[in-house]
Coordinates of N, CA, C and O in Angstrom, one line a residue:
X230 N 2.6 -11.7 -57.4 CA 4.0 -11.8 -56.6 C 4.3 -11.4 -55.6 O 5.0 -11.8 -54.9
X231 N 3.5 -10.0 -54.9 CA 4.0 -9.3 -53.7 C 3.6 -10.1 -52.6 O 4.1 -10.3 -51.6
X232 N 2.6 -11.0 -52.9 CA 2.0 -11.8 -51.8 C 3.0 -12.9 -51.8 O 3.2 -13.4 -50.1
X233 N 3.6 -13.5 -52.5 CA 4.6 -14.8 -52.7 C 5.7 -14.2 -52.0 O 6.5 -14.9 -51.0
X234 N 5.9 -12.9 -52.2 CA 7.1 -12.4 -51.5 C 7.2 -12.2 -50.1 O 7.9 -12.7 -49.5
X235 N 6.3 -11.8 -49.7 CA 5.6 -11.3 -48.4 C 5.3 -13.0 -47.5 O 6.2 -13.2 -46.7
X236 N 4.9 -13.7 -48.4 CA 4.7 -15.1 -47.7 C 6.1 -15.8 -47.4 O 6.5 -16.6 -46.5
X237 N 7.1 -15.7 -48.4 CA 8.6 -16.2 -48.4 C 9.4 -15.5 -47.1 O 10.1 -16.1 -46.8
X238 N 9.5 -14.2 -47.2 CA 10.3 -13.5 -46.7 C 9.8 -12.9 -45.3 O 10.6 -12.5 -44.4
X239 N 8.7 -12.9 -45.1 CA 7.9 -12.2 -44.1 C 7.8 -10.8 -44.1 O 7.5 -9.8 -43.1
X240 N 8.3 -10.4 -45.2 CA 8.5 -8.5 -45.2 C 7.7 -8.2 -46.7 O 8.1 -8.8 -47.6
X241 N 7.7 -7.0 -46.6 CA 7.4 -6.5 -48.0 C 8.4 -6.1 -48.8 O 9.4 -6.1 -48.2
X242 N 8.4 -5.8 -49.9 CA 9.5 -5.5 -50.9 C 10.3 -4.2 -50.3 O 11.4 -4.3 -50.0
X243 N 9.5 -3.4 -50.1 CA 10.1 -2.1 -49.4 C 11.1 -2.3 -48.4 O 12.1 -1.6 -47.9
X244 N 10.4 -3.1 -47.3 CA 10.8 -3.2 -46.3 C 12.3 -4.2 -46.4 O 13.2 -4.0 -45.7
X245 N 11.9 -4.8 -47.2 CA 13.3 -5.8 -47.3 C 14.4 -5.4 -48.0 O 15.6 -5.2 -47.6
X246 N 14.1 -4.5 -49.0 CA 15.2 -3.7 -49.6 C 16.0 -2.7 -48.7 O 17.0 -2.4 -48.7
X247 N 15.3 -2.1 -47.6 CA 15.6 -0.8 -47.0 C 16.9 -1.9 -46.2 O 17.7 -1.4 -45.4
X248 N 16.3 -3.1 -45.2 CA 17.1 -3.8 -44.5 C 18.2 -4.2 -45.1 O 19.5 -4.2 -44.8
X249 N 18.6 -4.6 -46.7 CA 19.3 -4.8 -47.4 C 20.4 -3.9 -47.5 O 21.4 -4.0 -47.3
X250 N 19.5 -2.8 -47.8 CA 20.5 -1.5 -47.8 C 21.0 -1.0 -46.5 O 22.7 -1.0 -46.5
X251 N 20.8 -1.3 -45.5 CA 21.5 -1.2 -44.0 C 22.4 -2.5 -43.7 O 23.4 -1.9 -43.3
X252 N 22.1 -3.5 -44.4 CA 23.3 -4.6 -44.1 C 24.5 -4.2 -45.1 O 25.6 -4.4 -44.5
X253 N 24.2 -3.5 -45.9 CA 25.5 -3.1 -47.4 C 26.0 -2.0 -46.3 O 27.3 -2.0 -46.6
X254 N 25.4 -1.2 -45.8 CA 25.7 0.1 -45.2 C 26.9 -0.5 -44.2 O 27.9 0.4 -43.6
X255 N 26.7 -1.4 -43.3 CA 27.3 -1.8 -41.8 C 28.8 -1.5 -42.3 O 29.7 -1.2 -41.5
X256 N 29.3 -2.5 -43.2 CA 30.9 -2.6 -43.5 C 31.5 -1.2 -43.7 O 32.7 -0.6 -43.4
X257 N 31.0 -0.7 -44.7 CA 31.2 1.0 -44.6 C 31.1 1.8 -43.6 O 32.3 2.6 -43.2
X258 N 30.3 1.8 -42.8 CA 30.1 2.4 -41.4 C 31.5 2.0 -40.6 O 32.1 2.6 -40.0
X259 N 31.7 0.7 -40.4 CA 32.9 0.4 -39.5 C 33.9 0.6 -40.0 O 34.9 0.8 -39.1
X260 N 34.1 0.9 -41.4 CA 35.5 1.1 -41.7 C 35.8 2.9 -41.4 O 36.8 3.3 -41.9
X261 N 34.5 3.1 -41.1 CA 34.8 4.6 -40.6 C 34.7 5.8 -41.8 O 34.8 7.2 -41.6
X262 N 33.7 5.4 -42.9 CA 33.7 6.4 -43.9 C 32.4 7.3 -43.4 O 31.8 7.0 -42.6
X263 N 32.4 8.3 -44.2 CA 31.4 9.6 -43.5 C 30.1 9.0 -44.0 O 30.2 8.2 -45.2
X264 N 29.3 9.3 -43.1 CA 27.8 9.0 -43.4 C 27.2 9.4 -44.7 O 26.3 8.5 -45.3
X265 N 27.8 10.4 -45.3 CA 27.3 11.0 -46.5 C 27.7 9.9 -47.6 O 26.9 9.7 -48.8
X266 N 28.9 9.6 -47.5 CA 29.6 8.8 -48.5 C 29.0 7.7 -48.4 O 28.6 6.6 -49.6
X267 N 28.5 7.0 -47.5 CA 27.7 5.5 -47.1 C 26.5 5.6 -47.7 O 26.0 4.8 -48.3
X268 N 25.8 6.6 -47.4 CA 24.4 6.9 -47.9 C 24.5 6.7 -49.5 O 23.8 6.2 -50.1
X269 N 25.1 7.7 -50.1 CA 25.6 7.4 -51.5 C 25.8 6.0 -51.9 O 25.0 5.6 -53.2
X270 N 26.7 5.4 -51.3 CA 27.0 4.0 -51.7 C 26.0 3.1 -51.6 O 25.6 2.0 -52.4
X271 N 24.8 3.4 -50.8 CA 23.7 2.4 -50.8 C 22.5 2.9 -51.5 O 21.3 2.1 -50.9
X272 N 22.4 3.9 -52.1 CA 21.4 4.4 -52.6 C 20.7 5.5 -52.3 O 19.5 5.7 -52.6
X273 N 21.0 6.2 -51.1 CA 20.1 7.3 -50.6 C 20.9 8.6 -51.1 O 21.8 8.9 -51.1
X274 N 19.9 9.4 -51.1 CA 20.0 10.9 -51.7 C 20.7 11.7 -50.8 O 21.6 12.6 -51.0
X275 N 20.6 11.6 -49.5 CA 21.1 12.5 -48.5 C 21.6 11.9 -47.3 O 21.0 10.5 -46.9
X276 N 22.3 12.1 -46.4 CA 22.9 11.6 -45.2 C 21.3 11.6 -44.2 O 21.3 10.8 -43.4
X277 N 20.7 12.6 -44.5 CA 19.7 12.6 -43.5 C 18.7 11.4 -43.9 O 18.1 11.0 -42.8
X278 N 18.4 11.3 -45.1 CA 17.4 10.1 -45.2 C 18.0 8.8 -45.2 O 17.1 7.9 -44.4
X279 N 19.3 8.7 -45.0 CA 19.9 7.6 -44.7 C 19.9 7.1 -43.2 O 19.7 6.3 -42.7
X280 N 20.1 8.2 -42.6 CA 20.0 8.3 -41.2 C 18.6 8.0 -40.6 O 18.7 7.1 -39.7
X281 N 17.6 8.4 -41.2 CA 16.6 8.2 -40.6 C 16.3 6.7 -41.1 O 15.2 6.1 -40.0
X282 N 16.5 6.3 -42.0 CA 16.2 5.0 -42.3 C 16.9 3.8 -41.6 O 16.4 3.1 -41.2
X283 N 18.1 4.6 -41.2 CA 18.9 3.4 -40.4 C 18.4 3.5 -39.0 O 18.5 2.3 -38.4
X284 N 18.0 4.7 -38.5 CA 17.2 4.4 -37.4 C 16.0 3.8 -37.3 O 15.7 3.0 -36.1
X285 N 15.3 3.9 -38.1 CA 14.0 3.0 -38.4 C 14.3 1.4 -38.3 O 13.5 0.8 -37.6
X286 N 15.3 1.0 -38.9 CA 15.5 -0.3 -39.4 C 16.4 -0.8 -38.0 O 16.0 -1.7 -37.4
X287 N 17.3 -0.1 -37.4 CA 18.5 -0.8 -36.3 C 17.7 -0.3 -35.3 O 18.1 -0.9 -34.3
X288 N 17.2 0.9 -35.0 CA 16.5 1.5 -33.6 C 17.9 2.1 -33.1 O 17.2 3.0 -32.2
X289 N 18.6 2.7 -34.1 CA 19.6 3.8 -33.1 C 20.5 4.4 -34.4 O 20.4 3.7 -35.7
X290 N 20.8 5.5 -34.3 CA 21.4 6.2 -35.6 C 23.0 5.7 -35.7 O 23.2 4.9 -35.0
X291 N 23.4 5.8 -37.1 CA 24.5 5.3 -37.4 C 25.7 5.8 -36.3 O 26.6 4.8 -36.0
X292 N 25.7 6.8 -35.6 CA 26.8 7.4 -35.0 C 26.9 6.4 -33.4 O 27.6 6.5 -33.1
X293 N 25.4 6.5 -33.4 CA 25.2 5.5 -31.8 C 25.8 4.1 -32.4 O 26.3 3.6 -31.2
X294 N 25.1 3.7 -33.3 CA 25.9 2.2 -33.7 C 27.4 2.1 -33.8 O 27.9 0.8 -33.2
X295 N 27.9 3.0 -34.3 CA 29.6 2.8 -34.5 C 30.1 4.3 -33.8 O 30.7 5.2 -34.4
X296 N 30.0 4.4 -32.6 CA 30.8 5.8 -31.8 C 32.2 5.7 -32.1 O 32.9 4.5 -32.2
X297 N 32.5 6.7 -32.5 CA 34.1 7.0 -32.9 C 34.8 7.5 -31.4 O 34.6 7.9 -30.6

């Protein structure tokens, strides 16, 4: 099943799930919600783990992506 998932999506399940979480986070960040609240809403235990994942996937931190 894992091979089929990679063949169909080009990503491992973990990578796909991480990208999906980041996509779900973007509207919350655009609304100006605190990073900690966004992190919890998309399934991260802390703002720092969310920020690290966001940077890994998007290439910049959430604050750089949505400067205030």
